[in-house]
mmCIF file of C-alpha atoms and ligand atoms in Angstrom:
data_model
loop_
_atom_site.group_PDB
_atom_site.id
_atom_site.type_symbol
_atom_site.label_atom_id
_atom_site.label_comp_id
_atom_site.label_asym_id
_atom_site.label_seq_id
_atom_site.Cartn_x
_atom_site.Cartn_y
_atom_site.Cartn_z
ATOM 1 C CA MET G 3 -16.882 44.896 -15.906
ATOM 2 C CA ASP G 4 -17.159 41.011 -16.420
ATOM 3 C CA LEU G 5 -14.191 39.085 -14.963
ATOM 4 C CA PRO G 6 -13.101 36.758 -18.096
ATOM 5 C CA ARG G 7 -13.651 33.765 -15.666
ATOM 6 C CA ARG G 8 -15.465 33.432 -12.526
ATOM 7 C CA MET G 9 -13.153 30.466 -10.914
ATOM 8 C CA ARG G 10 -15.118 30.923 -8.032
ATOM 9 C CA ARG G 11 -18.345 29.375 -9.516
ATOM 10 C CA ASN G 12 -16.946 25.905 -8.761
ATOM 11 C CA ARG G 13 -16.039 26.508 -5.246
ATOM 12 C CA ARG G 14 -19.302 27.197 -4.942
ATOM 13 C CA SER G 15 -20.703 24.418 -2.652
ATOM 14 C CA ALA G 16 -18.887 21.313 -0.852
ATOM 15 C CA ALA G 17 -20.818 18.725 -3.432
ATOM 16 C CA ILE G 18 -19.273 21.074 -5.837
ATOM 17 C CA ARG G 19 -16.043 21.415 -4.764
ATOM 18 C CA ALA G 20 -15.733 17.131 -4.065
ATOM 19 C CA MET G 21 -17.331 17.421 -8.067
ATOM 20 C CA VAL G 22 -13.635 18.731 -9.326
ATOM 21 C CA ARG G 23 -11.277 18.122 -6.689
ATOM 22 C CA GLU G 24 -8.198 16.785 -8.472
ATOM 23 C CA THR G 25 -6.490 14.965 -5.575
ATOM 24 C CA SER G 26 -7.778 12.334 -2.959
ATOM 25 C CA ILE G 27 -6.200 10.223 -0.306
ATOM 26 C CA ALA G 28 -7.508 7.559 1.704
ATOM 27 C CA PRO G 29 -5.855 5.351 4.824
ATOM 28 C CA GLY G 30 -4.542 2.821 1.684
ATOM 29 C CA ASN G 31 -2.711 5.592 0.943
ATOM 30 C CA LEU G 32 -0.595 5.847 4.530
ATOM 31 C CA VAL G 33 1.745 3.645 6.560
ATOM 32 C CA MET G 34 2.282 3.749 9.912
ATOM 33 C CA PRO G 35 6.291 4.131 11.102
ATOM 34 C CA CYS G 36 6.727 2.224 14.363
ATOM 35 C CA PHE G 37 9.068 0.861 16.945
ATOM 36 C CA VAL G 38 9.620 -1.800 18.761
ATOM 37 C CA ARG G 39 11.193 -2.949 21.632
ATOM 38 C CA GLU G 40 12.474 -5.819 23.813
ATOM 39 C CA GLY G 41 10.262 -7.067 27.235
ATOM 40 C CA SER G 42 6.993 -6.631 28.116
ATOM 41 C CA GLY G 43 6.280 -3.503 29.222
ATOM 42 C CA ALA G 44 3.489 -0.623 28.984
ATOM 43 C CA PRO G 45 4.292 1.076 25.787
ATOM 44 C CA GLN G 46 6.909 4.090 26.274
ATOM 45 C CA PRO G 47 6.062 7.559 25.445
ATOM 46 C CA ILE G 48 8.436 9.299 22.841
ATOM 47 C CA GLU G 49 8.464 12.796 24.217
ATOM 48 C CA SER G 50 9.496 14.499 20.839
ATOM 49 C CA MET G 51 6.895 12.363 19.197
ATOM 50 C CA PRO G 52 3.602 12.647 21.292
ATOM 51 C CA GLY G 53 0.600 9.377 20.504
ATOM 52 C CA CYS G 54 4.323 7.488 19.317
ATOM 53 C CA HIS G 55 5.695 4.878 21.448
ATOM 54 C CA ARG G 56 8.206 2.473 22.103
ATOM 55 C CA LEU G 57 5.632 -1.316 21.806
ATOM 56 C CA GLY G 58 7.002 -4.889 22.923
ATOM 57 C CA ILE G 59 5.712 -7.289 20.575
ATOM 58 C CA THR G 60 2.587 -7.814 22.347
ATOM 59 C CA ASP G 61 1.522 -4.437 21.635
ATOM 60 C CA LEU G 62 2.500 -3.975 18.658
ATOM 61 C CA VAL G 63 0.516 -6.803 17.067
ATOM 62 C CA GLU G 64 -2.669 -5.262 19.290
ATOM 63 C CA ARG G 65 -2.071 -1.701 17.477
ATOM 64 C CA ALA G 66 -1.257 -2.899 13.713
ATOM 65 C CA ARG G 67 -4.802 -5.423 14.533
ATOM 66 C CA GLU G 68 -6.042 -1.627 14.677
ATOM 67 C CA TRP G 69 -4.070 -0.155 11.736
ATOM 68 C CA SER G 70 -5.079 -3.107 9.481
ATOM 69 C CA ASP G 71 -8.822 -2.526 10.736
ATOM 70 C CA LEU G 72 -8.233 1.334 9.979
ATOM 71 C CA GLY G 73 -7.581 0.439 6.086
ATOM 72 C CA LEU G 74 -3.934 1.960 6.781
ATOM 73 C CA ALA G 75 -1.464 0.092 3.600
ATOM 74 C CA GLY G 76 0.798 -1.103 6.758
ATOM 75 C CA LEU G 77 3.235 -0.677 9.236
ATOM 76 C CA ALA G 78 7.438 0.404 8.862
ATOM 77 C CA LEU G 79 9.205 -1.246 11.334
ATOM 78 C CA PHE G 80 12.033 -0.061 13.393
ATOM 79 C CA PRO G 81 13.641 -1.959 16.482
ATOM 80 C CA VAL G 82 14.895 0.046 19.854
ATOM 81 C CA THR G 83 18.211 -2.046 20.177
ATOM 82 C CA PRO G 84 19.374 -2.342 23.737
ATOM 83 C CA ASP G 85 22.902 -0.997 23.877
ATOM 84 C CA SER G 86 24.564 -4.426 25.233
ATOM 85 C CA ALA G 87 23.576 -5.804 21.835
ATOM 86 C CA LYS G 88 25.570 -2.469 19.243
ATOM 87 C CA THR G 89 28.660 -2.827 18.531
ATOM 88 C CA ALA G 90 31.395 -2.360 15.474
ATOM 89 C CA ASP G 91 30.183 -4.822 13.288
ATOM 90 C CA ALA G 92 26.431 -4.587 13.632
ATOM 91 C CA MET G 93 26.323 -8.106 13.877
ATOM 92 C CA ALA G 94 23.020 -8.146 15.709
ATOM 93 C CA ALA G 95 20.945 -6.726 12.507
ATOM 94 C CA LEU G 96 21.836 -10.637 11.149
ATOM 95 C CA ASP G 97 20.348 -12.151 14.726
ATOM 96 C CA PRO G 98 17.406 -14.375 13.416
ATOM 97 C CA LYS G 99 16.418 -13.996 16.930
ATOM 98 C CA GLY G 100 16.372 -10.565 17.060
ATOM 99 C CA LEU G 101 13.942 -7.881 17.767
ATOM 100 C CA VAL G 102 12.785 -7.578 13.930
ATOM 101 C CA PRO G 103 12.560 -11.194 12.969
ATOM 102 C CA ARG G 104 10.246 -12.091 16.100
ATOM 103 C CA ALA G 105 8.089 -9.299 15.797
ATOM 104 C CA LEU G 106 7.272 -10.450 11.951
ATOM 105 C CA ASP G 107 6.546 -14.170 13.178
ATOM 106 C CA ALA G 108 3.951 -12.072 15.615
ATOM 107 C CA LEU G 109 2.777 -9.856 12.754
ATOM 108 C CA LYS G 110 2.559 -12.801 10.004
ATOM 109 C CA THR G 111 0.807 -15.106 12.438
ATOM 110 C CA ALA G 112 -1.477 -13.020 13.674
ATOM 111 C CA LEU G 113 -2.186 -10.138 10.528
ATOM 112 C CA PRO G 114 -0.836 -12.416 7.346
ATOM 113 C CA ASP G 115 -1.997 -10.100 4.894
ATOM 114 C CA PHE G 116 -0.741 -6.363 6.614
ATOM 115 C CA PRO G 117 1.811 -5.358 4.978
ATOM 116 C CA THR G 118 5.347 -4.761 6.591
ATOM 117 C CA PHE G 119 8.141 -2.762 5.487
ATOM 118 C CA THR G 120 11.358 -3.575 7.088
ATOM 119 C CA ASP G 121 13.633 -0.886 7.831
ATOM 120 C CA LEU G 122 17.766 -2.008 5.763
ATOM 121 C CA ALA G 123 20.467 -0.162 7.762
ATOM 122 C CA LEU G 124 23.101 -0.783 10.450
ATOM 123 C CA ASP G 125 22.611 2.505 12.738
ATOM 124 C CA PRO G 126 20.088 0.690 15.043
ATOM 125 C CA PHE G 127 23.064 -1.770 15.533
ATOM 126 C CA THR G 128 25.950 0.063 15.559
ATOM 127 C CA ASP G 129 27.524 1.675 18.539
ATOM 128 C CA HIS G 130 28.824 4.174 16.872
ATOM 129 C CA GLY G 131 25.131 5.180 15.225
ATOM 130 C CA HIS G 132 26.261 4.816 11.530
ATOM 131 C CA ASP G 133 24.695 3.785 9.211
ATOM 132 C CA GLY G 134 27.711 1.680 7.598
ATOM 133 C CA LEU G 135 30.684 -0.192 9.330
ATOM 134 C CA GLN G 136 33.554 1.937 9.889
ATOM 135 C CA ASP G 137 37.126 1.449 8.869
ATOM 136 C CA SER G 138 40.238 2.098 11.453
ATOM 137 C CA LEU G 139 39.840 6.033 10.706
ATOM 138 C CA GLY G 140 36.104 6.387 10.646
ATOM 139 C CA ARG G 141 35.372 5.994 7.190
ATOM 140 C CA ILE G 142 32.498 4.679 6.096
ATOM 141 C CA GLN G 143 32.583 0.749 4.163
ATOM 142 C CA ASN G 144 30.172 1.152 1.450
ATOM 143 C CA ASP G 145 30.246 -2.234 0.097
ATOM 144 C CA PRO G 146 31.231 -4.652 3.492
ATOM 145 C CA THR G 147 28.143 -2.648 4.719
ATOM 146 C CA VAL G 148 25.961 -3.113 1.545
ATOM 147 C CA GLU G 149 27.279 -7.348 1.949
ATOM 148 C CA ILE G 150 25.154 -7.529 5.470
ATOM 149 C CA LEU G 151 22.597 -5.116 4.096
ATOM 150 C CA ALA G 152 21.683 -8.268 1.306
ATOM 151 C CA ARG G 153 22.263 -10.754 4.482
ATOM 152 C CA MET G 154 19.878 -8.724 6.575
ATOM 153 C CA ALA G 155 17.370 -8.851 3.091
ATOM 154 C CA ALA G 156 17.145 -11.940 3.378
ATOM 155 C CA LEU G 157 16.280 -12.798 6.858
ATOM 156 C CA HIS G 158 13.367 -10.030 6.750
ATOM 157 C CA ALA G 159 12.079 -11.793 4.023
ATOM 158 C CA GLU G 160 12.708 -15.104 5.272
ATOM 159 C CA HIS G 161 9.992 -14.073 8.311
ATOM 160 C CA GLY G 162 7.844 -13.154 5.625
ATOM 161 C CA THR G 163 7.936 -9.270 5.509
ATOM 162 C CA ASP G 164 6.575 -7.654 2.055
ATOM 163 C CA PHE G 165 8.747 -4.601 1.540
ATOM 164 C CA VAL G 166 12.777 -4.557 2.194
ATOM 165 C CA CYS G 167 13.866 -0.754 2.903
ATOM 166 C CA PRO G 168 17.630 0.046 2.106
ATOM 167 C CA SER G 169 17.575 3.925 3.870
ATOM 168 C CA ASP G 170 21.388 3.522 4.702
ATOM 169 C CA MET G 171 22.146 5.554 0.921
ATOM 170 C CA MET G 172 25.164 2.935 0.065
ATOM 171 C CA ASP G 173 25.832 3.100 -3.009
ATOM 172 C CA GLY G 174 25.366 -0.213 -5.038
ATOM 173 C CA ARG G 175 22.682 -1.711 -2.345
ATOM 174 C CA VAL G 176 19.627 -2.281 -4.618
ATOM 175 C CA GLY G 177 20.814 -4.385 -6.874
ATOM 176 C CA ALA G 178 22.745 -6.291 -4.264
ATOM 177 C CA ILE G 179 19.870 -6.635 -2.201
ATOM 178 C CA ARG G 180 18.151 -7.902 -5.534
ATOM 179 C CA SER G 181 19.907 -10.509 -6.507
ATOM 180 C CA HIS G 182 20.610 -12.104 -2.687
ATOM 181 C CA LEU G 183 17.208 -12.276 -2.402
ATOM 182 C CA ASP G 184 16.908 -13.934 -5.790
ATOM 183 C CA ALA G 185 19.280 -16.415 -4.978
ATOM 184 C CA THR G 186 17.617 -17.371 -1.673
ATOM 185 C CA GLY G 187 13.975 -17.846 -3.178
ATOM 186 C CA HIS G 188 12.813 -14.647 -2.081
ATOM 187 C CA GLN G 189 11.536 -13.293 -5.524
ATOM 188 C CA ASP G 190 8.458 -12.275 -4.264
ATOM 189 C CA THR G 191 10.092 -9.610 -1.233
ATOM 190 C CA GLY G 192 9.796 -6.021 -2.756
ATOM 191 C CA ILE G 193 12.291 -3.528 -1.703
ATOM 192 C CA LEU G 194 10.771 0.140 -1.435
ATOM 193 C CA ALA G 195 13.925 2.262 -1.799
ATOM 194 C CA TYR G 196 15.166 5.296 0.230
ATOM 195 C CA THR G 197 16.351 6.977 -3.040
ATOM 196 C CA ALA G 198 16.582 10.343 -2.083
ATOM 197 C CA LYS G 199 17.359 10.727 1.832
ATOM 198 C CA TYR G 200 18.793 13.672 2.589
ATOM 199 C CA ALA G 201 21.254 14.425 5.331
ATOM 200 C CA SER G 202 18.477 16.547 7.118
ATOM 201 C CA ALA G 203 18.248 17.975 10.170
ATOM 202 C CA PHE G 204 14.636 16.499 10.727
ATOM 203 C CA TYR G 205 15.305 13.559 12.105
ATOM 204 C CA GLY G 206 16.143 14.212 15.550
ATOM 205 C CA PRO G 207 13.036 12.632 17.842
ATOM 206 C CA PHE G 208 13.139 9.516 15.467
ATOM 207 C CA ARG G 209 16.955 9.540 16.641
ATOM 208 C CA ASP G 210 15.633 9.854 19.937
ATOM 209 C CA ALA G 211 13.267 7.199 20.328
ATOM 210 C CA LEU G 212 16.010 4.514 19.407
ATOM 211 C CA ASP G 213 18.845 6.127 20.601
ATOM 212 C CA SER G 214 20.544 5.848 17.412
ATOM 213 C CA ALA G 215 22.033 9.378 16.861
ATOM 214 C CA PRO G 216 25.298 9.053 15.785
ATOM 215 C CA LYS G 217 28.218 9.483 18.413
ATOM 216 C CA LYS G 218 30.650 11.157 16.279
ATOM 217 C CA GLY G 219 30.500 12.633 12.855
ATOM 218 C CA ASP G 220 27.323 13.692 10.845
ATOM 219 C CA LYS G 221 26.012 11.226 7.757
ATOM 220 C CA LYS G 222 26.836 13.730 5.244
ATOM 221 C CA THR G 223 29.018 11.218 3.296
ATOM 222 C CA TYR G 224 26.282 8.800 2.446
ATOM 223 C CA GLN G 225 22.774 11.032 3.173
ATOM 224 C CA MET G 226 22.107 13.656 -0.150
ATOM 225 C CA ASP G 227 23.370 17.174 0.757
ATOM 226 C CA PRO G 228 19.448 19.564 0.917
ATOM 227 C CA ALA G 229 20.972 22.182 -1.721
ATOM 228 C CA ASN G 230 21.006 18.864 -4.335
ATOM 229 C CA ARG G 231 18.054 18.453 -6.971
ATOM 230 C CA ARG G 232 19.880 16.614 -10.510
ATOM 231 C CA GLU G 233 21.458 14.391 -8.202
ATOM 232 C CA ALA G 234 18.453 12.801 -6.946
ATOM 233 C CA LEU G 235 17.627 12.145 -10.410
ATOM 234 C CA LEU G 236 20.259 10.217 -10.919
ATOM 235 C CA GLU G 237 19.682 8.267 -7.636
ATOM 236 C CA ALA G 238 16.246 7.474 -9.005
ATOM 237 C CA ASP G 239 17.552 6.235 -12.480
ATOM 238 C CA LEU G 240 20.545 4.062 -10.387
ATOM 239 C CA ASP G 241 17.442 2.513 -8.021
ATOM 240 C CA GLU G 242 15.093 1.936 -11.011
ATOM 241 C CA ALA G 243 17.440 -0.165 -13.186
ATOM 242 C CA GLU G 244 19.143 -1.746 -9.713
ATOM 243 C CA GLY G 245 15.347 -3.440 -9.113
ATOM 244 C CA ALA G 246 13.911 -1.165 -6.778
ATOM 245 C CA ASP G 247 9.816 -1.651 -6.765
ATOM 246 C CA ILE G 248 8.810 1.736 -4.731
ATOM 247 C CA LEU G 249 11.146 5.036 -5.111
ATOM 248 C CA MET G 250 10.910 6.792 -2.041
ATOM 249 C CA VAL G 251 11.669 10.756 -1.073
ATOM 250 C CA LYS G 252 12.852 11.509 2.528
ATOM 251 C CA PRO G 253 12.266 14.068 4.135
ATOM 252 C CA GLY G 254 8.554 15.035 3.266
ATOM 253 C CA LEU G 255 7.613 18.991 2.921
ATOM 254 C CA PRO G 256 10.400 20.356 2.646
ATOM 255 C CA TYR G 257 10.966 18.243 -0.304
ATOM 256 C CA LEU G 258 7.752 18.278 -2.194
ATOM 257 C CA ASP G 259 9.642 19.354 -5.384
ATOM 258 C CA ILE G 260 12.185 16.325 -6.034
ATOM 259 C CA LEU G 261 8.797 14.208 -5.436
ATOM 260 C CA ARG G 262 7.441 15.896 -8.253
ATOM 261 C CA ASP G 263 10.609 15.954 -10.203
ATOM 262 C CA LEU G 264 10.793 11.789 -9.702
ATOM 263 C CA ARG G 265 7.178 11.344 -10.372
ATOM 264 C CA GLU G 266 7.777 12.921 -13.928
ATOM 265 C CA ARG G 267 10.681 10.914 -14.120
ATOM 266 C CA THR G 268 10.040 6.960 -13.423
ATOM 267 C CA SER G 269 6.796 5.062 -13.848
ATOM 268 C CA LEU G 270 7.463 3.713 -10.596
ATOM 269 C CA PRO G 271 4.704 4.083 -7.627
ATOM 270 C CA LEU G 272 6.446 6.506 -5.391
ATOM 271 C CA ALA G 273 6.902 7.100 -1.876
ATOM 272 C CA ALA G 274 7.141 9.735 0.727
ATOM 273 C CA TYR G 275 8.488 10.126 3.821
ATOM 274 C CA HIS G 276 6.728 12.849 6.457
ATOM 275 C CA VAL G 277 9.349 12.844 9.164
ATOM 276 C CA SER G 278 9.871 12.289 12.772
ATOM 277 C CA GLY G 279 10.726 16.244 12.751
ATOM 278 C CA GLU G 280 7.706 17.715 10.736
ATOM 279 C CA TYR G 281 5.267 15.402 12.933
ATOM 280 C CA ALA G 282 6.551 17.226 16.344
ATOM 281 C CA MET G 283 6.232 20.208 15.289
ATOM 282 C CA LEU G 284 2.858 19.841 14.117
ATOM 283 C CA ARG G 285 2.246 18.516 17.544
ATOM 284 C CA ALA G 286 3.699 21.029 19.430
ATOM 285 C CA ALA G 287 2.055 23.826 17.945
ATOM 286 C CA SER G 288 -0.930 22.487 17.981
ATOM 287 C CA GLU G 289 -0.446 21.524 21.566
ATOM 288 C CA ARG G 290 0.226 25.628 22.004
ATOM 289 C CA GLY G 291 -2.851 26.143 20.079
ATOM 290 C CA TRP G 292 -1.045 27.846 17.535
ATOM 291 C CA ILE G 293 -2.448 25.394 14.682
ATOM 292 C CA ASP G 294 -4.884 23.080 14.646
ATOM 293 C CA TYR G 295 -3.426 19.529 14.634
ATOM 294 C CA ARG G 296 -6.314 17.649 12.328
ATOM 295 C CA SER G 297 -6.243 20.218 9.633
ATOM 296 C CA CYS G 298 -2.800 20.893 9.413
ATOM 297 C CA LEU G 299 -1.794 17.229 9.445
ATOM 298 C CA LEU G 300 -4.716 16.009 6.572
ATOM 299 C CA GLU G 301 -3.726 19.393 4.372
ATOM 300 C CA SER G 302 -0.020 18.181 4.592
ATOM 301 C CA LEU G 303 -0.502 14.321 3.615
ATOM 302 C CA VAL G 304 -3.035 15.792 0.634
ATOM 303 C CA SER G 305 0.073 18.020 -0.278
ATOM 304 C CA PHE G 306 1.789 14.826 -0.933
ATOM 305 C CA ARG G 307 -1.119 13.074 -2.737
ATOM 306 C CA ARG G 308 -0.541 16.341 -4.904
ATOM 307 C CA ALA G 309 2.788 15.953 -5.347
ATOM 308 C CA GLY G 310 2.580 12.534 -6.576
ATOM 309 C CA ALA G 311 3.261 10.353 -3.660
ATOM 310 C CA ASN G 312 1.417 6.943 -4.202
ATOM 311 C CA VAL G 313 1.915 6.142 -0.409
ATOM 312 C CA ILE G 314 3.115 8.235 2.678
ATOM 313 C CA PHE G 315 4.843 7.218 5.516
ATOM 314 C CA THR G 316 3.844 9.299 8.537
ATOM 315 C CA TYR G 317 3.460 9.196 12.337
ATOM 316 C CA GLY G 318 0.213 10.709 11.859
ATOM 317 C CA ALA G 319 -1.155 7.477 9.540
ATOM 318 C CA ALA G 320 -3.909 5.840 12.284
ATOM 319 C CA ASP G 321 -5.195 9.339 13.485
ATOM 320 C CA ALA G 322 -5.219 10.746 9.556
ATOM 321 C CA ALA G 323 -7.084 6.933 9.080
ATOM 322 C CA ARG G 324 -9.858 7.692 11.565
ATOM 323 C CA TRP G 325 -10.643 11.328 9.913
ATOM 324 C CA LEU G 326 -10.605 9.782 6.969
ATOM 325 C CA ALA G 327 -13.210 7.315 7.377
HETATM 326 C C1 PBG D 13 17.409 5.074 9.803
HETATM 327 C C2 PBG D 13 16.327 5.567 9.869
HETATM 328 C C3 PBG D 13 16.294 7.287 9.554
HETATM 329 C C4 PBG D 13 14.824 7.618 9.500
HETATM 330 C C5 PBG D 13 14.346 5.875 8.791
HETATM 331 N N1 PBG D 13 15.340 5.075 8.746
HETATM 332 C C6 PBG D 13 17.282 8.216 10.763
HETATM 333 C C7 PBG D 13 18.337 8.361 9.809
HETATM 334 O O1 PBG D 13 18.663 8.084 8.806
HETATM 335 O O2 PBG D 13 19.292 8.961 10.744
HETATM 336 C C8 PBG D 13 13.990 9.158 10.135
HETATM 337 C C9 PBG D 13 13.133 8.608 10.276
HETATM 338 C C10 PBG D 13 12.339 9.768 10.470
HETATM 339 O O3 PBG D 13 12.974 10.960 11.147
HETATM 340 O O4 PBG D 13 10.645 9.861 10.892
HETATM 341 N N2 PBG D 13 18.791 4.452 8.740
#
């Protein structure tokens, strides 16, 4: 009996498969998240994130040169704040001599055209580890936090960052950041908003890397409930209206449905964050010989593209770029 259609004809050879392939992935779709620390000691490996290190500024610039040569879309910068600099008011976030401004100075001197994405959130700077200021009862203070984020954005912009990336999930922060950037002469600095950032257990290794886990409680009063889908559409509408340039969904693979929803909702470019726990799972299983890191990473990244991401933040960015070359 004849089959109605023989789908396998288009899968017969590598050349035919390449011809009918619907999705492509290139180094220019990938952003490398990285951790910068004080001092000039050797890179410190992060145990739960094999291949990732806390880097002094000099080593960071050296790695950034490699990432730029590989054709990556840029790097996302996260500072390791010494405990002694963490306070309840997170004032280290606004220090013009802080790690992020100094790292930006070094990066922009060496590699002026390699894009930087700097995180806006207070958790690396608060002694309690939350993304917002707290009142005496431990409740997160939305509007005072937004004020600091806006000033932090202008500080990063002064030091040349290409995109500021609010990852805190406070209400109204995108609009406040946009107006403050404009008012301070930084019309060209972009905002990549963590639009749908879920209260996820997959951030564990990242919090190890920065020693930034909340000392008490969880982040569920600001980050989204993993059970919610429509709420992400509302967040997207707000961030778009408030002036975001790129919208992000985070974490990654467990939330591809949300990414697809946003792709159908907005005409803005979309980002996805393949987060630390997802990366750790790939590395751990491959170290045991249970999966192949290279093919699983590349398959994950093409899946992000298929779901609608323009850009993917992934700790595997440099590995993938080498394999794609
Ligand atoms: C800070 C921030 C976090 C991540 C990026 N920015 C942690 C958190 O919200 O607790 C997680 C990234 C990752 O797990 O790779 N607000």
